[in-house]
CSV table of C-alpha atoms in Angstrom, one decimal:
chain,number,residue,atom,x,y,z
A,1,MET,CA,-4.2,0.7,-8.1
A,2,LYS,CA,-2.9,4.3,-7.6
A,3,LEU,CA,0.1,4.6,-5.4
A,4,ALA,CA,-1.4,7.7,-3.8
A,5,GLN,CA,-4.1,5.5,-2.2
A,6,LEU,CA,-1.5,3.7,-0.1
A,7,THR,CA,0.6,6.6,1.2
A,8,SER,CA,0.3,10.2,2.4
A,9,LYS,CA,2.5,13.4,2.4
A,10,ASN,CA,3.7,12.7,6.0
A,11,LEU,CA,5.1,9.3,4.8
A,12,ILE,CA,7.3,10.9,2.2
A,13,LEU,CA,10.9,12.1,2.8
A,14,LEU,CA,12.6,14.3,0.3
A,15,ASP,CA,16.4,14.9,0.1
A,16,ALA,CA,16.9,12.2,2.8
A,17,VAL,CA,20.4,11.4,4.1
A,18,PHE,CA,21.1,8.0,5.8
A,19,GLU,CA,24.3,6.4,7.1
A,20,ASP,CA,23.1,2.9,5.9
A,21,ARG,CA,20.1,0.9,5.0
A,22,LEU,CA,19.3,0.0,8.7
A,23,GLU,CA,19.0,3.7,9.5
A,24,ALA,CA,16.7,4.2,6.4
A,25,ILE,CA,14.5,1.3,7.5
A,26,ASN,CA,14.3,2.6,11.1
A,27,VAL,CA,13.4,6.2,10.0
A,28,LEU,CA,10.7,5.1,7.6
A,29,THR,CA,9.3,2.7,10.2
A,30,ASP,CA,9.1,5.7,12.6
A,31,LYS,CA,7.1,7.5,10.0
A,32,LEU,CA,4.7,4.6,9.7
A,33,GLU,CA,4.3,4.5,13.5
A,34,GLN,CA,3.8,8.3,13.8
A,35,SER,CA,1.0,8.0,11.2
A,36,GLY,CA,-0.8,5.4,13.3
A,37,LYS,CA,-0.3,2.6,10.7
A,38,LEU,CA,1.5,0.3,13.2
A,39,THR,CA,0.2,-1.1,16.5
A,40,ASP,CA,3.7,-2.5,17.4
A,41,LYS,CA,6.7,-0.8,15.9
A,42,GLN,CA,9.2,-3.4,17.0
A,43,MET,CA,7.1,-6.3,15.7
A,44,PHE,CA,7.0,-4.7,12.3
A,45,LEU,CA,10.7,-3.8,12.3
A,46,ASP,CA,11.6,-7.4,13.2
A,47,ALA,CA,9.5,-8.6,10.2
A,48,VAL,CA,11.3,-6.2,7.8
A,49,LEU,CA,14.8,-7.1,9.1
A,50,LYS,CA,13.9,-10.8,8.8
A,51,ARG,CA,12.9,-10.2,5.2
A,52,GLU,CA,16.2,-8.3,4.6
A,53,GLU,CA,18.1,-11.3,5.8
A,54,GLU,CA,16.2,-13.7,3.5
A,55,GLY,CA,17.3,-11.9,0.3
A,56,PRO,CA,18.1,-8.6,-1.4
A,57,THR,CA,15.5,-5.9,-1.7
A,58,ALA,CA,17.3,-3.6,-4.1
A,59,LEU,CA,15.6,-4.1,-7.5
A,60,GLY,CA,17.9,-2.2,-9.8
A,61,GLU,CA,17.1,1.2,-11.4
A,62,TYR,CA,18.3,2.8,-8.1
A,63,LEU,CA,15.3,1.4,-6.3
A,64,ALA,CA,15.1,-0.5,-3.0
A,65,VAL,CA,11.8,-2.0,-1.7
A,66,PRO,CA,12.2,-3.3,1.8
A,67,HIS,CA,9.0,-4.7,3.2
A,68,GLY,CA,7.4,-6.5,6.1
A,69,LYS,CA,4.2,-8.5,6.5
A,70,SER,CA,3.1,-8.2,10.1
A,71,GLU,CA,0.1,-8.4,12.4
A,72,ALA,CA,1.3,-5.0,13.6
A,73,VAL,CA,0.2,-3.3,10.4
A,74,THR,CA,-3.2,-1.8,10.5
A,75,GLU,CA,-3.7,-1.4,6.7
A,76,PRO,CA,-1.5,-1.7,3.6
A,77,VAL,CA,0.7,1.4,3.3
A,78,PHE,CA,4.1,2.5,2.2
A,79,ALA,CA,6.6,5.1,3.3
A,80,CYS,CA,9.0,6.6,0.8
A,81,ALA,CA,12.4,8.3,0.9
A,82,LEU,CA,14.0,10.0,-2.0
A,83,ILE,CA,17.7,10.2,-1.2
A,84,LYS,CA,20.1,13.1,-1.7
A,85,GLY,CA,23.0,11.3,-3.4
A,86,GLU,CA,23.0,7.5,-3.2
A,87,LEU,CA,23.0,4.8,-0.6
A,88,MET,CA,24.4,1.3,-1.0
A,89,TRP,CA,21.8,-1.4,-0.6
A,90,GLN,CA,22.0,-5.2,-0.9
A,91,GLY,CA,21.1,-6.3,-4.5
A,92,LEU,CA,21.2,-9.5,-6.4
A,93,ASP,CA,24.8,-9.0,-7.4
A,94,GLY,CA,26.1,-7.5,-4.2
A,95,ASP,CA,25.6,-4.0,-2.9
A,96,GLU,CA,24.2,-1.5,-5.4
A,97,PRO,CA,23.4,2.3,-5.3
A,98,VAL,CA,19.9,3.4,-4.6
A,99,ASN,CA,18.3,6.8,-4.4
A,100,MET,CA,14.6,5.7,-3.9
A,101,ILE,CA,13.4,3.6,-1.0
A,102,PHE,CA,9.9,2.4,-0.6
A,103,LEU,CA,9.1,0.6,2.7
A,104,LEU,CA,6.0,-1.5,2.3
A,105,ALA,CA,3.9,-2.5,5.3
A,106,ILE,CA,1.4,-5.2,4.6
A,107,PRO,CA,-1.1,-7.0,7.0
A,108,PRO,CA,-0.7,-10.8,6.6
A,109,ALA,CA,-4.3,-11.1,5.3
A,110,GLU,CA,-3.4,-9.0,2.3
A,111,ALA,CA,0.1,-10.4,1.7
A,112,GLY,CA,-0.8,-12.1,-1.6
A,113,SER,CA,-3.2,-9.6,-3.2
A,114,THR,CA,-2.3,-6.1,-2.1
A,115,HIS,CA,1.4,-6.8,-1.7
A,116,MET,CA,1.8,-8.1,-5.2
A,117,GLU,CA,-0.5,-5.4,-6.8
A,118,LEU,CA,1.5,-2.7,-5.0
A,119,LEU,CA,4.9,-4.2,-6.0
A,120,THR,CA,3.7,-4.5,-9.6
A,121,THR,CA,2.4,-0.9,-9.8
A,122,LEU,CA,5.5,0.4,-8.1
A,123,THR,CA,8.0,-1.4,-10.3
A,124,SER,CA,6.1,-0.8,-13.6
A,125,SER,CA,5.9,2.9,-12.8
A,126,LEU,CA,9.6,3.1,-11.8
A,127,VAL,CA,10.9,1.4,-14.9
A,128,ASP,CA,9.7,4.5,-16.8
A,129,ASP,CA,12.7,6.8,-17.0
A,130,ASP,CA,10.5,9.9,-17.2
A,131,PHE,CA,8.5,9.0,-14.2
A,132,ARG,CA,11.7,8.2,-12.2
A,133,GLU,CA,13.3,11.5,-13.2
A,134,GLN,CA,10.2,13.5,-12.3
A,135,LEU,CA,10.0,11.7,-8.9
A,136,LEU,CA,13.6,12.5,-8.1
A,137,GLN,CA,13.2,16.1,-9.2
A,138,SER,CA,10.1,16.6,-6.9
A,139,ARG,CA,10.6,19.6,-4.6
A,140,THR,CA,7.5,19.0,-2.4
A,141,THR,CA,5.5,16.1,-1.1
A,142,ASP,CA,2.6,17.4,-3.0
A,143,ASP,CA,4.6,16.9,-6.2
A,144,VAL,CA,5.2,13.3,-5.2
A,145,ILE,CA,1.6,12.6,-4.3
A,146,THR,CA,0.5,14.1,-7.7
A,147,LEU,CA,3.0,11.8,-9.5
A,148,PHE,CA,1.5,8.9,-7.5
A,149,GLY,CA,-1.9,9.7,-9.0
A,150,GLY,CA,-3.2,11.8,-6.0
A,151,GLU,CA,-4.2,14.8,-8.2
A,152,ASP,CA,-6.5,12.6,-10.3
A,153,GLU,CA,-8.3,11.4,-7.2
A,154,LEU,CA,-8.7,15.0,-5.9
A,155,LYS,CA,-10.1,16.1,-9.3
A,156,GLU,CA,-12.6,13.2,-9.3
A,157,GLN,CA,-13.7,14.0,-5.8
A,158,GLN,CA,-14.3,17.7,-6.7
A,159,ASN,CA,-16.2,16.8,-9.9
A,160,GLU,CA,-18.5,14.2,-8.3
A,161,PRO,CA,-22.0,15.7,-7.6
A,162,GLU,CA,-23.1,15.2,-4.0
A,163,GLN,CA,-25.3,12.2,-3.8
A,164,ALA,CA,-28.2,11.8,-1.3
A,165,PRO,CA,-27.3,9.3,1.3
A,166,GLN,CA,-28.6,5.8,0.5
A,167,PRO,CA,-30.7,4.0,3.0
A,168,ILE,CA,-28.7,1.5,5.0
A,169,ALA,CA,-31.3,-1.2,4.9
A,170,LYS,CA,-34.6,-1.8,3.0
A,171,ASP,CA,-37.7,-3.4,4.5
A,172,VAL,CA,-38.3,-6.5,2.5
A,173,SER,CA,-40.5,-8.3,5.0
A,174,SER,CA,-43.6,-7.9,2.8
A,175,LEU,CA,-41.7,-9.7,0.0
A,176,MET,CA,-40.1,-12.4,2.1
A,177,TYR,CA,-43.2,-13.6,4.0
A,178,PRO,CA,-44.9,-15.1,0.9
A,179,LEU,CA,-41.5,-16.5,-0.3
A,180,VAL,CA,-40.8,-18.2,3.1
A,181,LEU,CA,-44.4,-19.5,3.4
A,182,GLY,CA,-44.3,-20.8,-0.2
A,183,GLY,CA,-41.0,-22.5,0.4
A,184,GLY,CA,-42.4,-24.1,3.6
A,185,ILE,CA,-45.4,-25.5,1.7
A,186,LEU,CA,-43.2,-26.9,-1.1
A,187,ILE,CA,-40.9,-28.6,1.4
A,188,SER,CA,-43.9,-30.0,3.4
A,189,ALA,CA,-45.4,-31.3,0.1
A,190,PHE,CA,-42.1,-32.9,-0.9
A,191,LEU,CA,-41.7,-34.6,2.5
A,192,PHE,CA,-45.3,-35.8,2.3
A,193,LEU,CA,-44.7,-37.5,-1.1
A,194,LEU,CA,-41.6,-39.3,0.4
A,195,LEU,CA,-43.8,-41.0,3.0
C-alpha cells in the first residue's frame, strides 16, 4: 500500500501550529470534512476522542496517530500535519513531544484490514530516519505526496498505453443453453434411477 493512495494535498498541513492535541484533532477533522470524506463531522470526532481516552496514540519517534473508526467515514483516508516545533501528546510513558500527526479515518467495514495495513505502512516508513527527515524538511504538499509514493503512481499512469474499453458483459447464452439443458437431463436421469 502506498500512503499517497489514502490522502491528498489538501489533507496535508505544513508548519502547523497547535495549542494542544485537541486543537490538532479538530483542525485535521475539519480538513477531512472539507474534502468530503465525512458524512457527519461530530460523529467522527466523537469516535476519535473516545479512542484518545482509551489509550495513548503517540507512538514514539515524534509521531502521533490519532484515529477513529466511524460510519461517518466515506472511505479510508488520513490527514497529516507536520508541526513547526513540537507538541506534547499522550504516550505510553506520559506526554511526549511529537512533530508529525496522522489522523486516520476508517469505515468500520475496513477496520481490520485497511486500518492495520495503513498503520503498518505508516510506522514502517516513519522508523526510517532518512524518510522522517525528508518528510519534516518538505516545503510543499507535492514534496510530501512524492515521499508517500505519489510520484511513482503518476509516472505509472503516464507510461501506461491507453487501452480500448473492455466490454462490460459478454453474451454467453449460446454456451449456457446446452449446459443448462444437459444439466437438466442429468438431474432427471438421476431422479428417475432413484424411483
